[in-house]
Amino acid sequence: MAVPGDKSVSHRAVLVGAICEGETRIVRFGRSADTEATVGAVRALGVEVEELDVDTLVVHGAGLRGLHEPAGPIDCGNAGTLMRLLPGILAGQRGRFELVGDASLSARPMERVAEPLRRMGAAVSTTDGHAPVVVEGGAPLRGIDYELPVASAQVKSAVLLAGLYAEGETTVVEPLPTRDHTERLLERAGAPVRRRPRSVSIRPAGRLVLGEVEVPGDFSSAAPFLVAAAIVPGSAVTVHGVGLNPRRTGLLDVLERMGARVAVYNRRLLGGEPVGEVEVRASELVGTAIEREEVPLLVDELPLFALAACHARGESIVRGAEELRHKETDRIEAVVEELRRLGAHIRARPDGFHVRGVPARLRGGVLDTRGDHRLAMLGAVAGLASREGVELHGAEAVEVSFPGFYAVLAQLAAGER
Ligand code: S3P
């Protein structure tokens, strides 16, 4: 099977394409509610985006300082990546920009981006730490050395994007490595980026040019199928052309540690990102521990890990993952409460969860996605693995990242792929 283009890379390709010179052709764009919000945002800022095909876009770049003040607020929908990255770019534009989002996004912390941007000289305000976020662009920016208080690729990216407009050098120090799609893309676009093991620096760019971005398959969209293959007896799944950025694939290491049969073939580079084929086959799993250092490498896959752990012999634990409480839902509470209702032995910790694997399969029952796309995918895979199946409430939440998810899962479950 294959999965749609990576959501993180798709957001970034549109945003960076918007401030490039000339046309950026985005191939295998991961179309979803989240990434459509990003297309809508750059259009509102005066950028022309042609949709040649459902997954081929051409962004007509406005140049580094060419974005225009929109007529009204920019609606980021459910997209945290959009709301957190865009202020970095807007700080370098002239005008007043207001970013709003849906109820879930409006409950998520935004000071984490506003604070470093303010240190750079930008006028950014939040509403009690949340959306609406207002950027009064055009103030002169200066480079800073910023040590991230939390391991967040979104905050790192916002600061680096603002660094394109700042006098001198801007350096972000990371407590732990997080996804580096922004660095890779800016480097490809010709920005003066310097990478060290624990930090990344950027200097103002004269101009950016991308040309074409081929987006790798989204590892986070492949993950539900890989976990399904690992826990549904007799299964084997191969995902083709999936992104294998080492800062995204922590789940593969964890599944291997648990005894899953994992193979990676045909590693290659696609548009500056590693991709390849991943195969997972079912086998008996044992529990494992995930510590803080590993968390950023599978932060969006931790709900699926909880499900795998339910089907593994012995105990499993996740520590140092308090960031999960600030995702589209509080993913510690949501995962624990919803999996419990399906018969899992799982309990919450302040910074993660603890699972006692059951030799039998989960019973099944009703799972409420709470509007969270990762919960929806978790529930569907839990349904496949369970004895009685799972009835999903709020199943449409998958639209946020993977609109065709259920069709692919149904075909795969029927052995049609
Ligand atoms: C993302 C970074 C992660 C991740 C999110 C996408 C990105 O968030 O959870 O789904 O595209 O940069 P944080 O950077 O806040 O950890």
Coordinates of C-alpha atoms and ligand atoms in Angstrom, one line a residue:
M1 CA 0.0 0.0 0.0
A2 CA 0.9 3.7 -0.1
V3 CA -0.1 6.6 2.0
P4 CA -0.7 10.3 1.2
G5 CA 2.1 12.9 1.3
D6 CA 3.5 13.9 4.6
K7 CA 1.4 16.5 6.5
S8 CA 4.4 18.2 8.1
V9 CA 6.3 18.5 4.8
S10 CA 3.1 19.6 2.9
H11 CA 2.5 22.5 5.3
R12 CA 6.1 23.6 5.1
A13 CA 6.3 23.3 1.3
V14 CA 3.3 25.6 0.9
L15 CA 4.5 28.1 3.5
V16 CA 8.0 28.2 2.2
G17 CA 6.8 28.2 -1.4
A18 CA 4.8 31.3 -0.6
I19 CA 7.9 33.3 0.2
C20 CA 10.0 31.8 -2.6
E21 CA 10.8 33.4 -5.9
G22 CA 8.8 32.0 -8.8
E23 CA 6.9 28.7 -9.0
T24 CA 7.1 25.9 -6.5
R25 CA 5.5 22.7 -7.8
I26 CA 4.4 20.4 -4.9
V27 CA 4.0 16.8 -6.0
R28 CA 2.2 14.2 -3.8
F29 CA 0.8 17.0 -1.6
G30 CA -0.9 15.5 1.4
R31 CA -4.3 16.9 0.9
S32 CA -6.3 17.0 4.2
A33 CA -8.3 19.5 6.2
D34 CA -5.1 20.7 7.9
T35 CA -3.1 21.3 4.8
E36 CA -6.0 22.8 3.0
A37 CA -6.1 25.4 5.8
T38 CA -2.5 26.2 4.9
V39 CA -3.4 26.7 1.2
G40 CA -6.3 28.9 2.3
A41 CA -3.9 30.9 4.6
V42 CA -1.4 31.7 1.9
R43 CA -4.1 32.6 -0.6
A44 CA -5.6 35.0 2.0
L45 CA -2.1 36.5 2.1
G46 CA -2.2 37.2 -1.6
V47 CA -0.4 34.1 -2.9
E48 CA -1.7 32.3 -6.0
V49 CA -2.0 28.5 -5.6
E50 CA -3.0 26.4 -8.6
E51 CA -4.4 23.0 -8.0
L52 CA -3.3 21.0 -11.1
D53 CA -4.5 17.8 -9.5
V54 CA -5.8 16.6 -6.1
D55 CA -2.2 16.1 -5.0
T56 CA -0.2 18.5 -7.3
L57 CA 0.0 22.2 -6.5
V58 CA 1.8 25.1 -8.0
V59 CA 2.5 27.9 -5.5
H60 CA 3.4 31.2 -7.1
G61 CA 5.8 32.6 -4.6
A62 CA 5.5 36.3 -3.5
G63 CA 9.1 36.6 -2.5
L64 CA 10.4 36.9 1.1
R65 CA 8.6 40.1 1.9
G66 CA 5.7 39.9 -0.5
L67 CA 2.8 38.7 1.6
H68 CA -0.2 41.1 1.9
E69 CA -2.4 42.0 4.9
P70 CA -5.6 39.9 4.5
A71 CA -9.1 41.3 4.7
G72 CA -9.9 39.4 7.9
P73 CA -8.6 36.8 10.3
I74 CA -6.7 33.8 8.9
D75 CA -8.6 30.6 9.8
C76 CA -6.1 27.8 10.8
G77 CA -8.9 25.3 11.5
N78 CA -7.4 22.5 13.5
A79 CA -3.9 22.9 12.3
G80 CA -1.3 23.5 15.0
T81 CA 1.6 23.4 12.6
L82 CA 0.0 26.3 10.6
M83 CA -0.8 28.4 13.6
R84 CA 2.7 27.9 15.1
L85 CA 4.8 28.3 11.9
L86 CA 3.0 31.1 10.2
P87 CA 3.8 33.8 12.8
G88 CA 7.5 33.3 12.1
I89 CA 6.9 34.4 8.5
L90 CA 4.4 37.1 9.3
A91 CA 6.8 38.8 11.7
G92 CA 8.8 39.7 8.5
Q93 CA 5.8 41.1 6.6
R94 CA 4.2 44.5 6.7
G95 CA 0.7 44.6 8.1
R96 CA -1.6 43.2 10.9
F97 CA -2.4 39.6 10.9
E98 CA -4.8 37.7 13.1
L99 CA -4.8 33.9 13.3
V100 CA -7.8 32.0 14.6
G101 CA -8.6 28.3 14.9
D102 CA -11.3 25.8 15.9
A103 CA -12.2 25.0 19.6
S104 CA -9.4 22.4 19.9
L105 CA -6.7 24.6 18.4
S106 CA -7.9 27.6 20.5
A107 CA -7.2 25.5 23.7
R108 CA -3.6 24.8 22.8
P109 CA -0.6 26.8 24.1
M110 CA 0.6 29.6 21.8
E111 CA 2.9 31.6 24.1
R112 CA 5.6 29.1 23.3
V113 CA 5.9 30.7 19.8
A114 CA 5.0 34.3 20.7
E115 CA 7.6 34.5 23.5
P116 CA 10.8 33.8 21.4
L117 CA 9.4 35.9 18.5
R118 CA 9.0 38.8 20.9
R119 CA 12.6 38.4 22.0
M120 CA 13.5 38.8 18.3
G121 CA 11.7 42.2 18.3
A122 CA 8.4 41.0 16.8
A123 CA 5.0 42.3 18.0
V124 CA 3.1 39.1 18.7
S125 CA 0.3 38.8 21.1
T126 CA -1.9 35.8 22.2
T127 CA -5.2 35.8 24.0
D128 CA -4.3 34.5 27.5
G129 CA -1.7 32.3 25.9
H130 CA -4.0 31.0 23.2
A131 CA -5.5 31.9 19.8
P132 CA -6.4 34.4 18.5
V133 CA -2.7 35.2 17.8
V134 CA -2.0 38.7 16.4
V135 CA 1.2 39.6 14.6
E136 CA 1.9 43.2 13.8
G137 CA 4.5 42.6 11.2
G138 CA 7.3 44.7 9.9
A139 CA 9.2 45.6 13.1
P140 CA 13.0 45.1 12.7
L141 CA 14.0 41.7 13.9
R142 CA 17.3 40.6 15.5
G143 CA 18.8 37.2 15.7
I144 CA 18.7 35.4 19.0
D145 CA 20.2 32.3 20.7
Y146 CA 17.1 30.4 21.9
E147 CA 17.1 27.2 23.9
L148 CA 13.8 25.5 23.5
P149 CA 12.1 25.0 26.8
V150 CA 10.2 22.0 25.3
A151 CA 11.2 19.7 22.5
S152 CA 9.0 21.2 19.8
A153 CA 9.6 21.2 16.0
Q154 CA 6.9 23.7 15.6
V155 CA 8.5 26.3 17.9
K156 CA 11.9 25.6 16.4
S157 CA 10.5 26.2 13.0
A158 CA 8.8 29.5 13.9
V159 CA 12.0 30.9 15.2
L160 CA 14.0 29.7 12.2
L161 CA 11.5 31.2 9.8
A162 CA 11.7 34.5 11.6
G163 CA 15.5 34.2 11.4
L164 CA 15.2 34.7 7.7
Y165 CA 14.2 38.3 8.4
A166 CA 16.5 39.0 11.4
E167 CA 19.7 40.9 11.6
G168 CA 22.6 38.6 12.4
E169 CA 22.4 34.9 13.2
T170 CA 19.5 33.1 14.9
T171 CA 20.3 29.9 16.7
V172 CA 17.8 27.3 18.2
V173 CA 19.2 24.8 20.7
E174 CA 17.1 21.7 21.1
P175 CA 16.9 19.7 24.3
L176 CA 16.2 16.6 22.2
P177 CA 16.3 16.2 18.4
T178 CA 12.9 16.9 16.8
R179 CA 11.7 16.6 13.2
D180 CA 13.9 18.7 10.9
H181 CA 11.8 19.1 7.8
T182 CA 12.0 22.9 8.1
E183 CA 15.8 22.9 8.1
R184 CA 16.0 20.5 5.2
L185 CA 13.5 22.6 3.1
L186 CA 15.1 26.0 3.9
E187 CA 18.5 24.5 3.1
R188 CA 17.2 23.3 -0.3
A189 CA 15.6 26.7 -0.9
G190 CA 19.1 28.3 -0.6
A191 CA 18.8 29.8 3.0
P192 CA 22.1 30.0 4.9
V193 CA 21.3 27.2 7.4
R194 CA 24.1 25.7 9.6
R195 CA 23.4 22.5 11.5
R196 CA 25.1 21.1 14.5
P197 CA 24.2 18.0 16.5
R198 CA 22.1 19.9 19.1
S199 CA 21.3 23.2 17.4
V200 CA 20.6 24.9 14.1
S201 CA 21.4 28.4 13.0
I202 CA 20.1 30.5 10.2
R203 CA 21.0 33.9 8.7
P204 CA 18.8 36.2 6.6
A205 CA 18.4 35.0 3.0
G206 CA 18.5 37.2 -0.1
R207 CA 16.0 35.1 -1.9
L208 CA 14.6 31.6 -1.7
V209 CA 13.9 29.2 -4.6
L210 CA 12.5 25.7 -4.3
G211 CA 11.4 24.7 -7.8
E212 CA 9.9 21.3 -7.0
V213 CA 9.1 19.5 -3.8
E214 CA 8.2 15.8 -4.0
V215 CA 6.6 15.0 -0.7
P216 CA 7.4 11.6 0.9
G217 CA 4.5 9.4 2.2
D218 CA 3.5 10.3 5.7
F219 CA 5.0 8.0 8.2
S220 CA 2.4 9.0 10.7
S221 CA -0.3 7.9 8.3
A222 CA 1.5 4.6 7.7
A223 CA 1.8 4.0 11.4
P224 CA -1.8 2.7 12.0
F225 CA -1.3 0.1 9.3
L226 CA 2.1 -0.9 10.6
V227 CA 0.7 -1.4 14.1
A228 CA -2.3 -3.3 12.7
A229 CA 0.1 -5.6 10.9
A230 CA 2.1 -6.1 14.1
I231 CA -0.9 -7.0 16.3
V232 CA -3.5 -8.7 14.0
P233 CA -2.4 -12.4 13.8
G234 CA -1.4 -13.5 10.3
S235 CA -0.9 -10.0 8.9
A236 CA 1.8 -8.5 6.7
V237 CA 1.8 -5.0 5.4
T238 CA 4.3 -3.2 3.1
V239 CA 4.0 0.6 2.7
H240 CA 5.8 2.0 -0.3
G241 CA 7.4 5.4 -0.6
V242 CA 7.0 6.3 3.0
G243 CA 9.1 9.0 4.7
L244 CA 11.9 7.5 6.8
N245 CA 13.3 10.7 8.4
P246 CA 15.0 9.2 11.5
R247 CA 13.4 11.9 13.6
R248 CA 10.0 10.5 12.7
T249 CA 10.5 6.7 12.7
G250 CA 10.9 6.0 16.4
L251 CA 7.9 3.7 16.2
L252 CA 9.9 1.2 14.0
D253 CA 12.6 0.9 16.6
V254 CA 10.0 0.4 19.4
L255 CA 8.1 -2.2 17.4
E256 CA 11.4 -4.1 16.7
R257 CA 12.2 -4.0 20.4
M258 CA 8.8 -5.5 21.1
G259 CA 9.6 -8.4 18.8
A260 CA 7.7 -7.3 15.7
R261 CA 9.1 -8.4 12.4
V262 CA 10.2 -5.1 10.7
A263 CA 12.1 -4.7 7.5
V264 CA 13.0 -1.6 5.6
Y265 CA 14.0 -1.8 1.9
N266 CA 15.2 0.5 -0.8
R267 CA 16.2 3.5 1.2
R268 CA 16.7 6.6 -1.0
L269 CA 16.4 10.4 -0.9
L270 CA 13.3 12.1 -2.3
G271 CA 13.2 15.8 -2.3
G272 CA 15.9 16.0 0.4
E273 CA 14.0 13.5 2.7
P274 CA 14.8 9.8 3.2
V275 CA 12.1 7.4 2.0
G276 CA 11.8 3.7 1.4
E277 CA 9.5 0.7 1.8
V278 CA 8.6 -0.6 5.2
E279 CA 7.2 -4.1 5.9
V280 CA 5.8 -5.3 9.2
R281 CA 4.6 -8.8 9.9
A282 CA 2.6 -10.0 12.9
S283 CA 4.4 -11.9 15.7
E284 CA 4.2 -12.2 19.5
L285 CA 5.1 -8.9 21.1
V286 CA 6.6 -8.1 24.5
G287 CA 6.2 -4.9 26.5
T288 CA 8.8 -2.2 26.5
A289 CA 9.6 1.2 28.0
I290 CA 9.8 4.5 26.2
E291 CA 11.8 7.2 27.9
R292 CA 11.8 11.0 27.5
E293 CA 14.8 10.9 25.0
E294 CA 12.8 8.8 22.5
V295 CA 9.5 10.6 22.8
P296 CA 10.0 13.3 20.0
L297 CA 10.8 10.5 17.6
L298 CA 7.3 9.0 17.8
V299 CA 5.3 11.7 19.5
D300 CA 2.3 11.4 17.2
E301 CA 2.5 7.6 17.3
L302 CA 2.3 7.1 21.1
P303 CA -1.4 6.4 21.1
L304 CA -0.8 3.6 18.6
F305 CA 2.1 2.4 20.8
A306 CA -0.4 2.1 23.7
L307 CA -2.6 -0.2 21.6
A308 CA 0.4 -2.3 20.6
A309 CA 1.3 -2.6 24.3
C310 CA -2.2 -3.8 25.1
H311 CA -1.4 -6.8 22.8
A312 CA 2.1 -7.4 24.2
R313 CA 3.2 -9.8 27.0
G314 CA 4.1 -7.9 30.2
E315 CA 4.2 -4.3 31.1
S316 CA 4.9 -1.2 29.0
I317 CA 5.5 2.3 30.1
V318 CA 5.9 5.8 28.5
R319 CA 7.7 8.5 30.5
G320 CA 8.6 12.1 29.7
A321 CA 5.7 12.6 27.3
E322 CA 3.7 15.4 29.1
E323 CA 3.6 17.2 25.7
L324 CA 0.9 14.7 24.8
R325 CA -1.4 16.7 27.0
H326 CA -1.2 19.7 24.6
K327 CA -2.0 17.9 21.3
E328 CA -5.4 18.0 19.5
T329 CA -6.8 16.5 22.7
D330 CA -5.1 15.7 26.0
R331 CA -3.8 12.5 24.5
I332 CA -2.9 10.9 27.8
E333 CA -6.4 11.2 29.2
A334 CA -8.1 10.4 25.9
V335 CA -6.0 7.3 25.1
V336 CA -6.3 5.9 28.6
E337 CA -10.0 6.5 29.0
E338 CA -10.9 5.3 25.5
L339 CA -8.7 2.2 25.6
R340 CA -10.0 1.3 29.0
R341 CA -13.5 1.3 27.7
L342 CA -12.4 -1.3 25.1
G343 CA -11.0 -3.6 27.9
A344 CA -7.4 -2.4 28.1
H345 CA -5.4 -2.4 31.4
I346 CA -3.9 1.0 31.1
R347 CA -3.5 3.9 33.5
A348 CA -2.4 7.5 33.1
R349 CA 0.8 9.0 34.6
P350 CA 1.3 12.7 34.7
D351 CA 3.9 12.3 31.9
G352 CA 2.7 9.3 30.0
F353 CA 1.0 6.0 30.6
H354 CA 1.4 2.5 31.9
V355 CA 0.0 -0.6 30.2
R356 CA -0.4 -4.2 31.3
G357 CA -0.6 -6.4 28.2
V358 CA -3.3 -9.0 28.1
P359 CA -2.6 -12.3 26.4
A360 CA -6.1 -12.3 24.8
R361 CA -7.2 -9.6 22.3
L362 CA -9.0 -6.5 23.4
R363 CA -12.7 -6.9 23.9
G364 CA -13.8 -3.9 21.9
G365 CA -16.8 -1.5 22.3
V366 CA -17.4 2.1 21.7
L367 CA -14.6 4.7 21.2
D368 CA -15.2 8.4 21.1
T369 CA -12.5 10.2 19.0
R370 CA -13.2 13.5 20.7
G371 CA -12.6 15.1 17.3
D372 CA -8.9 13.9 17.3
H373 CA -7.7 12.3 14.1
R374 CA -5.1 10.2 15.8
L375 CA -7.8 8.8 18.2
A376 CA -9.9 7.9 15.2
M377 CA -7.1 6.0 13.6
L378 CA -6.3 4.3 16.9
G379 CA -9.9 3.3 17.3
A380 CA -10.2 1.8 13.9
V381 CA -7.1 -0.3 14.3
A382 CA -8.2 -1.3 17.8
G383 CA -11.5 -2.5 16.1
L384 CA -9.6 -4.7 13.7
A385 CA -7.5 -6.2 16.5
S386 CA -10.4 -6.7 19.0
R387 CA -12.7 -9.6 19.5
E388 CA -16.0 -7.7 19.2
G389 CA -15.0 -4.7 17.0
V390 CA -15.1 -1.0 17.8
E391 CA -17.9 1.4 17.1
L392 CA -16.3 4.8 16.4
H393 CA -18.1 8.0 17.4
G394 CA -16.7 11.1 15.7
A395 CA -15.1 8.9 13.0
E396 CA -14.9 11.9 10.6
A397 CA -12.0 13.3 12.5
V398 CA -9.6 11.5 10.2
E399 CA -10.3 14.2 7.6
V400 CA -7.8 16.3 9.5
S401 CA -4.9 14.3 8.2
F402 CA -6.0 11.3 6.1
P403 CA -9.4 11.6 4.3
G404 CA -9.2 8.2 2.6
F405 CA -8.1 6.3 5.7
Y406 CA -11.1 4.0 6.2
A407 CA -11.3 2.9 2.6
V408 CA -7.6 1.9 2.7
L409 CA -8.1 0.1 6.0
A410 CA -11.2 -1.8 4.7
Q411 CA -9.4 -2.9 1.6
L412 CA -6.4 -4.0 3.6
A413 CA -8.5 -5.9 6.1
A414 CA -10.2 -7.7 3.3
G415 CA -6.8 -8.6 1.8
E416 CA -7.5 -6.7 -1.3
R417 CA -4.2 -4.7 -1.5
Ligands
S3P1 C1 4.7 18.9 14.1 C2 5.4 18.8 15.2 C3 4.9 18.1 16.4 C4 3.8 17.1 16.1 C5 2.7 17.7 15.1 C6 3.4 18.2 13.8 C7 5.3 19.6 13.0 O1 4.4 19.0 17.3 O2 3.1 16.6 17.2 O3 1.8 16.7 14.8 O4 4.8 19.5 11.8 O5 6.2 20.4 13.2 P1 5.4 19.8 18.4 O6 6.4 20.4 17.6 O7 4.5 20.8 19.1 O8 5.9 18.7 19.3

